[in-house]
Coordinates of C-alpha atoms in Angstrom, one line a residue:
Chain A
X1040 CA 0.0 0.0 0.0
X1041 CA 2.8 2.4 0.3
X1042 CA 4.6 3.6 -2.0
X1043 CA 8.3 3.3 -2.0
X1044 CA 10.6 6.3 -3.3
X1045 CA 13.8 8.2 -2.0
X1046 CA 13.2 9.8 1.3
X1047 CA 15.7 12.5 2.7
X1048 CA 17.6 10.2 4.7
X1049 CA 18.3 8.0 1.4
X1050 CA 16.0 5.0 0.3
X1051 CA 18.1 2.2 2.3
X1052 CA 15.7 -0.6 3.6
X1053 CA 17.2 -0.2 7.3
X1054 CA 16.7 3.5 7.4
X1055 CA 12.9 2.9 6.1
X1056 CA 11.4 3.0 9.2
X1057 CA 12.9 6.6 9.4
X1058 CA 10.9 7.5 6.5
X1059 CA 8.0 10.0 7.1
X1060 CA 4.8 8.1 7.4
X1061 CA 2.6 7.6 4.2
X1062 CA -1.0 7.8 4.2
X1063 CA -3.7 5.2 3.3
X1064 CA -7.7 5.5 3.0
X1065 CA -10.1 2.9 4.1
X1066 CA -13.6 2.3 4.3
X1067 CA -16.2 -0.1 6.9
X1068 CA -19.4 0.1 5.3
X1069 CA -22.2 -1.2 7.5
X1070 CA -24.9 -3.4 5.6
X1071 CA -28.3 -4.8 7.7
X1072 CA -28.8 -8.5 6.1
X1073 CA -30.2 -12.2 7.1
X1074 CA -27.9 -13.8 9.2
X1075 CA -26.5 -17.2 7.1
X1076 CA -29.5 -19.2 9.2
X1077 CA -32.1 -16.9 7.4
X1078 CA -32.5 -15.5 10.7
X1079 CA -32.4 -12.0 12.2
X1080 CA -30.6 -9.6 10.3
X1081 CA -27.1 -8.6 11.6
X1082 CA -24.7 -6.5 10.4
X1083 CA -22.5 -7.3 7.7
X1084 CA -19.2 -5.4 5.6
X1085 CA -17.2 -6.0 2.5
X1086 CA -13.8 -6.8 2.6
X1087 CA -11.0 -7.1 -0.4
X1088 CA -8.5 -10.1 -0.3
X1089 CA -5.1 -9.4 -0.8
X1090 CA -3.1 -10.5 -4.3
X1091 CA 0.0 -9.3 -2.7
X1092 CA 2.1 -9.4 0.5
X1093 CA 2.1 -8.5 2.9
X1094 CA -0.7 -10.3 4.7
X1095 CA -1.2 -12.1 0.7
X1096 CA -4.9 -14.2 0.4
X1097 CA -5.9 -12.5 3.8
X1098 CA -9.0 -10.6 4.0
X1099 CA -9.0 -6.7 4.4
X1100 CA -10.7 -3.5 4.6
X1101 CA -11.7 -2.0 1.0
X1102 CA -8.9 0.8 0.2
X1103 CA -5.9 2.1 -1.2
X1104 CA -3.6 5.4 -1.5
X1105 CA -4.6 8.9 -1.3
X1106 CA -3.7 10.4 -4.7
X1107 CA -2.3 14.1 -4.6
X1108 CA -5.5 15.1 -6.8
X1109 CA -8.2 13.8 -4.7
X1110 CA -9.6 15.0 -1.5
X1111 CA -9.9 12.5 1.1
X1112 CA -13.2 11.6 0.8
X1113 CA -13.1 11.1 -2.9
X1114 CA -10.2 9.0 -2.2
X1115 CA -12.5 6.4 -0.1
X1116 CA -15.1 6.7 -2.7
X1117 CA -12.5 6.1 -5.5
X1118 CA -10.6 3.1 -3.7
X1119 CA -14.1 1.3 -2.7
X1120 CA -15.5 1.7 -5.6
X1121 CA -12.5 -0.2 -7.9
X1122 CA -12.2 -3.4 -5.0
X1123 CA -16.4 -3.3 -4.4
X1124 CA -18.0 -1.6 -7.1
X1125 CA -19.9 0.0 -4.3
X1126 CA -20.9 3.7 -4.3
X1127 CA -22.6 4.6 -0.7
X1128 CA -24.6 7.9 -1.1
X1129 CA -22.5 9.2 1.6
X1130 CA -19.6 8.4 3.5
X1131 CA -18.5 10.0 7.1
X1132 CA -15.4 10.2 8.4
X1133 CA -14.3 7.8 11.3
X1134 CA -11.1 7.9 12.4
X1135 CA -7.5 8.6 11.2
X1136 CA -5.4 5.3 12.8
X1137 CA -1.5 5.9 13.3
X1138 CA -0.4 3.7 16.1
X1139 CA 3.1 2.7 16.4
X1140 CA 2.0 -0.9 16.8
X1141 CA -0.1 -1.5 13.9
X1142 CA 0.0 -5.1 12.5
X1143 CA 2.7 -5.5 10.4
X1144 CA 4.7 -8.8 8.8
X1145 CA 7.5 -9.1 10.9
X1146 CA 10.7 -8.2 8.9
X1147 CA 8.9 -6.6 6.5
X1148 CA 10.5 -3.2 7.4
X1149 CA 7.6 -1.8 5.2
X1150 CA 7.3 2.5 5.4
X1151 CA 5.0 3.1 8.5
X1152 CA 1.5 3.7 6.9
X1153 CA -1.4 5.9 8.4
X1154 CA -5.0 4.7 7.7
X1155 CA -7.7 7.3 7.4
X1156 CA -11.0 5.6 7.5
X1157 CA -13.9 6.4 5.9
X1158 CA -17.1 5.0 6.6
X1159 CA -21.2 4.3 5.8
X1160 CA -24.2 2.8 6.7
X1161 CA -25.7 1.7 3.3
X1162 CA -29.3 0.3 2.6
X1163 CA -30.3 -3.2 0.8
X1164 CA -30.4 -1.6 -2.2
X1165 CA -26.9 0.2 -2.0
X1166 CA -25.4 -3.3 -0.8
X1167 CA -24.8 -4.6 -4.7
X1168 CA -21.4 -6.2 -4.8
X1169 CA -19.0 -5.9 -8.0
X1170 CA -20.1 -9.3 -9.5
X1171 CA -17.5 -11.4 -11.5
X1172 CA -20.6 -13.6 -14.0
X1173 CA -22.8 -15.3 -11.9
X1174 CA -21.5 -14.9 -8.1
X1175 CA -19.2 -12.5 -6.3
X1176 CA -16.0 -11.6 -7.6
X1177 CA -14.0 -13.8 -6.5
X1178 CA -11.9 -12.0 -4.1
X1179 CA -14.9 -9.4 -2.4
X1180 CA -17.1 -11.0 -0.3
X1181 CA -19.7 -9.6 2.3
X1182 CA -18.6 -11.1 5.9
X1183 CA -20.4 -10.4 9.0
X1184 CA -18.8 -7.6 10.6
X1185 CA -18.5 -9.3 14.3
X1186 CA -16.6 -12.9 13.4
X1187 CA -14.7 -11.2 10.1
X1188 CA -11.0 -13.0 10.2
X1189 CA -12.1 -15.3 12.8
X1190 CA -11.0 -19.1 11.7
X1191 CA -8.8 -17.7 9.1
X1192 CA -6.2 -16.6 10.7
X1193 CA -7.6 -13.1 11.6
X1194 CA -7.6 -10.1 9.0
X1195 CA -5.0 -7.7 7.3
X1196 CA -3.1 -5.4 9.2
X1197 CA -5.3 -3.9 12.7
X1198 CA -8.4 -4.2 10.2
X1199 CA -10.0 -6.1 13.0
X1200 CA -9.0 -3.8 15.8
X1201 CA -10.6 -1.2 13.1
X1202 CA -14.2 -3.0 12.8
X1203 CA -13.9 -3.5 16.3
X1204 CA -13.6 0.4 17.0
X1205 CA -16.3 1.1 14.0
X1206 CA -18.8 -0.9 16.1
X1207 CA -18.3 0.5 19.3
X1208 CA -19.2 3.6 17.6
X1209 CA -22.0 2.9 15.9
X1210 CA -22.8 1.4 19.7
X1211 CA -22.5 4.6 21.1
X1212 CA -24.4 7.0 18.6
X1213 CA -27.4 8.1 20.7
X1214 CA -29.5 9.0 17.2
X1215 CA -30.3 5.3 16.5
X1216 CA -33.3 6.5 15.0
X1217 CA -30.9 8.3 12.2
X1218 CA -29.0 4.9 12.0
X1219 CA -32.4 2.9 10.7
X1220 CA -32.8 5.9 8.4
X1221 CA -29.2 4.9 6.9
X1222 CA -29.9 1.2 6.6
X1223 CA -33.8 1.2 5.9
X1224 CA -34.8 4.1 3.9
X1225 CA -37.4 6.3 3.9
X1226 CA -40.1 4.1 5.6
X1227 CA -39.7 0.8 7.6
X1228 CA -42.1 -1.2 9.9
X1229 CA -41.7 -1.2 13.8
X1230 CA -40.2 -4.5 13.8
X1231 CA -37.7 -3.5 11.6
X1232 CA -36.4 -0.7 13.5
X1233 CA -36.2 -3.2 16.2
X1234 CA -34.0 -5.5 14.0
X1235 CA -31.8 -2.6 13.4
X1236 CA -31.3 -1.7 16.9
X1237 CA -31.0 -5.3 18.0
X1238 CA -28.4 -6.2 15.0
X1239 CA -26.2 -2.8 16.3
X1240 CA -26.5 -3.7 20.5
X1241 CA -26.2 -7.3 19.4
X1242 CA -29.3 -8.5 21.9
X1243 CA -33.0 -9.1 21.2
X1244 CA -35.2 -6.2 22.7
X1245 CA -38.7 -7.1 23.9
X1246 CA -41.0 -5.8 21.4
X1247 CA -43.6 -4.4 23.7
X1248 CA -41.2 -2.5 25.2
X1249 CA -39.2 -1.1 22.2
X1250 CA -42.7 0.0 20.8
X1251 CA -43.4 1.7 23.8
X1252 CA -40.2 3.6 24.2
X1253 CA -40.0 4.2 20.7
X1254 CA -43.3 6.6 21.2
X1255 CA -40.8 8.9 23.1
X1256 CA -38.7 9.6 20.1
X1257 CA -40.1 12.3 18.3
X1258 CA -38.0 12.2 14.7
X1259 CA -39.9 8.2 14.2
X1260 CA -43.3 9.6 13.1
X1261 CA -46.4 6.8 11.7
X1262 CA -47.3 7.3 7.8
X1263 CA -50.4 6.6 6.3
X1264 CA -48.9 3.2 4.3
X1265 CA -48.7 -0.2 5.0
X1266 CA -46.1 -2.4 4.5
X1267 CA -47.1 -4.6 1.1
X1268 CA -47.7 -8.6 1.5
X1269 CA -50.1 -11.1 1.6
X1270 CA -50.5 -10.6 5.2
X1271 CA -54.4 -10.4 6.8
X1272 CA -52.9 -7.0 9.2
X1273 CA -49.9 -5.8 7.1
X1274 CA -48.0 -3.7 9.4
X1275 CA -48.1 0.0 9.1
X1276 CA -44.9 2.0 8.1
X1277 CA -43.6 4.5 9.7
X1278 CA -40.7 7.3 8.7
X1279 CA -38.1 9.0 10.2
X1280 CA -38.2 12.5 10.1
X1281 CA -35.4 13.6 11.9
X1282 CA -31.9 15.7 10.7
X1283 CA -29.9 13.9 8.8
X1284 CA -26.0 14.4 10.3
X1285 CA -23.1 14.8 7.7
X1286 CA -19.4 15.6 8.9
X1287 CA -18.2 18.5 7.1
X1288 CA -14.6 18.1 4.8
Chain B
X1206 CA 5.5 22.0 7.6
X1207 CA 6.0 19.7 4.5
X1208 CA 9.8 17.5 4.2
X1209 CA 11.0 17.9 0.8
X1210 CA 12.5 15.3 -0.6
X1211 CA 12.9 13.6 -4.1
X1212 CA 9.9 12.0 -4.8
X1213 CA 8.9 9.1 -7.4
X1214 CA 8.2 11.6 -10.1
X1215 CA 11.3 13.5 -9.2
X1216 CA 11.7 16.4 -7.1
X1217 CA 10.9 18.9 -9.9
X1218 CA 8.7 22.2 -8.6
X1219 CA 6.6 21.8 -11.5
X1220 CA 5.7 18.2 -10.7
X1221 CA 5.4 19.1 -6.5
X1222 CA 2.0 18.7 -7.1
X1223 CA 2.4 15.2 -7.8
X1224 CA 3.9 14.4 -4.9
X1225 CA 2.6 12.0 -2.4
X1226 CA 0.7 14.3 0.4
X1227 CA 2.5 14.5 3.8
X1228 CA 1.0 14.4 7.1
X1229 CA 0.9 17.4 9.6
X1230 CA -0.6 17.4 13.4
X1231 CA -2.2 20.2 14.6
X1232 CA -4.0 21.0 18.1
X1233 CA -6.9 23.0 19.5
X1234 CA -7.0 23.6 22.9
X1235 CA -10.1 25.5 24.5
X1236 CA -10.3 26.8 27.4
X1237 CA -12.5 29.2 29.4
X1238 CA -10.9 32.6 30.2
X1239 CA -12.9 36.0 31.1
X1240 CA -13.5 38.2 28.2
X1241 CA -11.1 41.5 28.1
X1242 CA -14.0 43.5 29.3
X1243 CA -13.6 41.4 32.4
X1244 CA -17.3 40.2 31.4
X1245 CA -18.7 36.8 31.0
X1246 CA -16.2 34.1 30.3
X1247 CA -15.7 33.0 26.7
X1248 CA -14.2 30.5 25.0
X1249 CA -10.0 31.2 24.1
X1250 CA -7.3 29.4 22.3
X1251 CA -3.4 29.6 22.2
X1252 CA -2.2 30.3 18.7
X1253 CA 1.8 30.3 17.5
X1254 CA 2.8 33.4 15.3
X1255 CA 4.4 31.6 12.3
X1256 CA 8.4 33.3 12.1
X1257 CA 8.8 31.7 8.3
X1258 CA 6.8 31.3 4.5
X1259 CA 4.4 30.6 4.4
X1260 CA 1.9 33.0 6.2
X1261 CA 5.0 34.4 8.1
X1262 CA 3.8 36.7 10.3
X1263 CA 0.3 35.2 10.9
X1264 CA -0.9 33.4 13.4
X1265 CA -1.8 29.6 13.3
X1266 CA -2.8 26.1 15.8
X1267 CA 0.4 24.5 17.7
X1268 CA 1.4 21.8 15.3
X1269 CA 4.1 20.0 13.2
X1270 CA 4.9 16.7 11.3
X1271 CA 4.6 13.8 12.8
X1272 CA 7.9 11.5 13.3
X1273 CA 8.2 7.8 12.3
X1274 CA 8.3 6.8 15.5
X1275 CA 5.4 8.4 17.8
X1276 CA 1.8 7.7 17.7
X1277 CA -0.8 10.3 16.0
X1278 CA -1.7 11.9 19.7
X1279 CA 2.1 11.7 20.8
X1280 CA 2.9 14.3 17.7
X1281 CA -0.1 16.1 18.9
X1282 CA 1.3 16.5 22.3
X1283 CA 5.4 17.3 21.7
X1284 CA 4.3 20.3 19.3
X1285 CA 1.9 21.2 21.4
X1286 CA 4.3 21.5 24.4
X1287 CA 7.0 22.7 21.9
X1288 CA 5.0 25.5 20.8
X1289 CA 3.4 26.8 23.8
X1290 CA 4.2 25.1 27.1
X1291 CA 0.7 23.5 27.4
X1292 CA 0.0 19.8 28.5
X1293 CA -3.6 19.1 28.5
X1294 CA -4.6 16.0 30.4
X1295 CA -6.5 14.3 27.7
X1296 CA -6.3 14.6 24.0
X1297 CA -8.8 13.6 21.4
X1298 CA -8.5 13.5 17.7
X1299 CA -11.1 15.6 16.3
X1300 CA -10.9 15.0 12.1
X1301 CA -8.6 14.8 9.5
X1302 CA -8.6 17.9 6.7
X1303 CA -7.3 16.8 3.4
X1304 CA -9.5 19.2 1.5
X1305 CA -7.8 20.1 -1.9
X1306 CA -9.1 23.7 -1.3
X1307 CA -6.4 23.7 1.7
X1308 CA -5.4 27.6 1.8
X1309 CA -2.2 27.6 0.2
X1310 CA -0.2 30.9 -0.9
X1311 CA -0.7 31.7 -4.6
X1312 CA 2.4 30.6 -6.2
X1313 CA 4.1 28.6 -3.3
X1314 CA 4.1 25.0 -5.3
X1315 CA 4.3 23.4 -2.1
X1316 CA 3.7 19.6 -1.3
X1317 CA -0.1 19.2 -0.8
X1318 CA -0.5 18.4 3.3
X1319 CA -2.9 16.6 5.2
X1320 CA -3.5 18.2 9.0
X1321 CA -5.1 15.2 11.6
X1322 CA -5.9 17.7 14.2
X1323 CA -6.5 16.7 17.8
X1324 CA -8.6 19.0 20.4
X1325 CA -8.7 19.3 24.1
X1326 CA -10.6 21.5 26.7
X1327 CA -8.7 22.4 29.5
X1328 CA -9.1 24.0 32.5
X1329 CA -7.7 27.5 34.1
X1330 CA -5.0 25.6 36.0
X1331 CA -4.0 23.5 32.9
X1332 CA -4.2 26.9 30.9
X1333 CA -0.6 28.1 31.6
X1334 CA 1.2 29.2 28.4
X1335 CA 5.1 28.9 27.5
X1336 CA 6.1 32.5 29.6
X1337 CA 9.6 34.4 28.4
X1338 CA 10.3 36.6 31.0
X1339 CA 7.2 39.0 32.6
X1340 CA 4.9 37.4 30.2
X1341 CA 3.3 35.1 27.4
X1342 CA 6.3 34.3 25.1
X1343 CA 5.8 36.6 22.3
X1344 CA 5.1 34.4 19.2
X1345 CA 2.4 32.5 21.1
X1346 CA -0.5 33.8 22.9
X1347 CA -4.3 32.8 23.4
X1348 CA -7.1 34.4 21.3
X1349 CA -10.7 34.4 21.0
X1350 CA -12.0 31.3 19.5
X1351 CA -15.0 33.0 17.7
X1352 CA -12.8 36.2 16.5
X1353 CA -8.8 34.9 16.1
X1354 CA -7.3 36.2 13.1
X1355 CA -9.9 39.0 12.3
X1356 CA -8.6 42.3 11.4
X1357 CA -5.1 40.3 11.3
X1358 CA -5.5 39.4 7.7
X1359 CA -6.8 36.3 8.7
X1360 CA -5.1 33.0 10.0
X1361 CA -2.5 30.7 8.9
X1362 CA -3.8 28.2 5.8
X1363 CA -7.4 27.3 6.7
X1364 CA -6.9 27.2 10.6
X1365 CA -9.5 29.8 11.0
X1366 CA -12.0 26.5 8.9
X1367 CA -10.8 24.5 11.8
X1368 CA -11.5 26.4 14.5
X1369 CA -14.7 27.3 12.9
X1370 CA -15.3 22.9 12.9
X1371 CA -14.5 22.5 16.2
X1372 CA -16.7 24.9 17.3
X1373 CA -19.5 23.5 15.6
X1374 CA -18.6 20.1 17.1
X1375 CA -18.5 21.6 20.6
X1376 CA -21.9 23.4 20.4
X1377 CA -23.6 19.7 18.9
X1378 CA -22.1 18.1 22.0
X1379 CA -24.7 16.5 24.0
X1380 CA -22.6 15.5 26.8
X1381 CA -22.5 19.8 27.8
X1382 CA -22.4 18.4 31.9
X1383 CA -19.3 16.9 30.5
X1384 CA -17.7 19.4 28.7
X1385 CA -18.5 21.3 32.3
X1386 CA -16.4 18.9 33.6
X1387 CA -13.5 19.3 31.6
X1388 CA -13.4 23.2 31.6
X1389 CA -14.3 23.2 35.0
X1390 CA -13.1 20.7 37.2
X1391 CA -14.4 18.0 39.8
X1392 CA -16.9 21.2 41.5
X1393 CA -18.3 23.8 39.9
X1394 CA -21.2 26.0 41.2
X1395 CA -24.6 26.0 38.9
X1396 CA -23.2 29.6 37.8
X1397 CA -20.2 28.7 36.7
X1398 CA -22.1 25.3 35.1
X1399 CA -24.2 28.1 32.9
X1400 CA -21.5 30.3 32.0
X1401 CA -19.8 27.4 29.9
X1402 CA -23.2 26.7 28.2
X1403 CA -23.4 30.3 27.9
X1404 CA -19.7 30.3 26.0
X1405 CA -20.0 27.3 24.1
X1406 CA -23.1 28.4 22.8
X1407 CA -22.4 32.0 22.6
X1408 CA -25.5 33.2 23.8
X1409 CA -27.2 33.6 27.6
X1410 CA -29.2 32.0 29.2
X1411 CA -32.4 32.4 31.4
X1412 CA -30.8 31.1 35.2
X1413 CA -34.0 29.9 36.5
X1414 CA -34.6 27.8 33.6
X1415 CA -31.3 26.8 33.4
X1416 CA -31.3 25.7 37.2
X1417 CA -34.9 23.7 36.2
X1418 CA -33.2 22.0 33.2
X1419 CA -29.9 20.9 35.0
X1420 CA -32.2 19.1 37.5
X1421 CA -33.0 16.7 34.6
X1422 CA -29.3 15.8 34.1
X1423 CA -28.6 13.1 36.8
X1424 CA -24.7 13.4 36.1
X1425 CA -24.9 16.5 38.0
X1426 CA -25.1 15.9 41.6
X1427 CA -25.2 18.4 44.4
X1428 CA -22.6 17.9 46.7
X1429 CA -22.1 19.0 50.6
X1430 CA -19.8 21.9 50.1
X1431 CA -20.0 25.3 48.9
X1432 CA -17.7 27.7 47.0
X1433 CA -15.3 29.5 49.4
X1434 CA -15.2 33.1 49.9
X1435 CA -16.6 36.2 51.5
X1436 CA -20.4 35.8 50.2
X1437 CA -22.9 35.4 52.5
X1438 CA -25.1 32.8 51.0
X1439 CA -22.1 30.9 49.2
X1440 CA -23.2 28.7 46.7
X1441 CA -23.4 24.9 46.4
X1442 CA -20.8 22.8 44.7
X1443 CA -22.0 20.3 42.2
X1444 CA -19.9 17.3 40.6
X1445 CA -20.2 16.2 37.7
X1446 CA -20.4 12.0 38.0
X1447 CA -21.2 10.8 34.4
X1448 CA -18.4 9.1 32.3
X1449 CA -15.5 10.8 30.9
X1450 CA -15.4 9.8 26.9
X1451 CA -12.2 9.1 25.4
X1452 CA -11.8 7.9 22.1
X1453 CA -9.4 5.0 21.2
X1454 CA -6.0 5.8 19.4

């Protein structure tokens, strides 16, 4: 991921770690879909697999180099869209990683790389993989975003550490009601929401009592619509009507 | 702020553009400091008067590069001693700028530079600036957050954007009994609690409502004590008992 040229203390391999630190962009994007069992939805993200070392056939994070023509966030939209072929409708700014200790091959000796990482919450219908014919290409796959890595030796780089953070986030973000926006759309049933909240906590939530709370929340407001099905009392749809937070550039 | 050095495309001016971006680490410490009319107290930063091109002459945030080996906040915190003196307890990184649109001088050619800027609130005791002599060294000094650079010619590059950010991040705060906490200490009286509403929002506030309101926050517990000095009704302390946010690094 980082490029090698002739730094002012001379491009010898045991003075590279002297080198001033490159910079990287990344991307988590968050998808809501059915667990492998067909049951409750969890959360899910797309990751890349490495064609070259270091950490070569490993899975990682969608991303690539910042180029000197391309602000940052174009950067993430440029790098995910070439490994996924995804194009969220917007991205946010997470968090710029630069620790010391981040996962490198030992030996390697590579330049010490910053990561700043990009990411979205994206619906269903934003959730379309690059596909190679009939499947997935074969090196992008959707993985579920709390066992990514686990049984295959663990992901590229700190990518894991990174999920890890990206969830504890999305944990911690009191406008839940904004999140469902992000992953449903413009309407959604009660029981979704629920899904969505119990996908990000990571629990089930007793329904009577999620409907109840969720009466306290002014931004989730009832439509006139029904969700469409075959069903004798299809549910009734309700929309979020909150603002919709963007970082600013 | 940017290293020259021979890049892949060679060090040629014309071709600087092309050049890989480097990484800069900049700091905005608030803190709460009575206006110069002796008034309310508002919201203050320490800036560094910038002794070489560009902007030479101007003022700008505490930064510098960051070294191959020190962590993203470490950077943050050896400029931000070197430049002023200051040591805040905590750090947090607050966003990385990588905009294109980066104020550059006309004509410079310089390599293009990405700024991760960190933030802190700090409190009157923590506030102490580098001193030369009698006073404030004189190429740093604190300004007003909401007015630094005006009639100056303006900031340094697009520090005045930054500050501008950050203040926008600080007034969509909801934890404001936290903030309290950080620009105030482990006591404050409900006054003092208001002024740094008052300050971060830049407008007043109505005291009996705010005293009504503030009973509805159950981080902020009355405690047995009360503010020391000649009054005779001193006021009550209050603490501030909720958790302290820190990001991870």
């Amino acid at each position: 991921m980082s490029t090698l040229f002739a730094g002012p203390f001379g491009a010898n391999v045991s003075e590279r770690a002297q080198l001033p630190p490159s910079l990287a962009i990344s991307t988590v994007i968050f998808a809501l879909k059915p667990g492998r069992d067909a049951g409750k939805p969890t959360l899910w993200l797309p990751l890349v697999r490495r064609v070259k070392e270091p950490f070569k056939g490993q899975w990682a994070l969608p991303g690539g180099p910042l180029t000197a023509t391309e602000s940052l966030e174009d950067a993430a939209r440029r790098n995910l869209g070439e490994t996924t072929g995804l194009a969220p409708e917007y991205l946010e700014q997470l968090y710029a990683f630069g620790g010391l200790d981040r996962a490198q091959r030992p030996g390697q000796g590579s330049q010490r790389v910053v990561s700043i990482v990009y990411w979205a919450l994206v619906r269903p219908t934003e959730a379309e993989l690059l596909v190679d014919g009939e499947g997935e290409a074969e090196n992008v796959a959707w993985h579920r975003a709390d066992t990514a890595g686990e049984g295959e030796g663990g992901l590229a780089f700190d990518h894991r550490e990174i999920i890890d953070y990206a969830l504890w986030r999305l944990r911690n973000k009191l406008e839940y009601a904004q999140i469902a926006y992000h992953f449903l759309g413009e309407t959604f049933t009660l029981a979704q929401l629920r899904e969505v909240y119990e996908a990000v906590l990571g629990r089930p939530l007793d329904p009577a009592n999620f409907r109840r709370q969720l009466k306290s929340v002014p931004q989730i407001e009832p439509t006139d619509q029904f969700l469409e099905g075959g069903k004798h009392r299809p549910p009734r749809l309700y929309r979020y009507t909150g603002p919709v937070q963007r970082s600013t550039t």
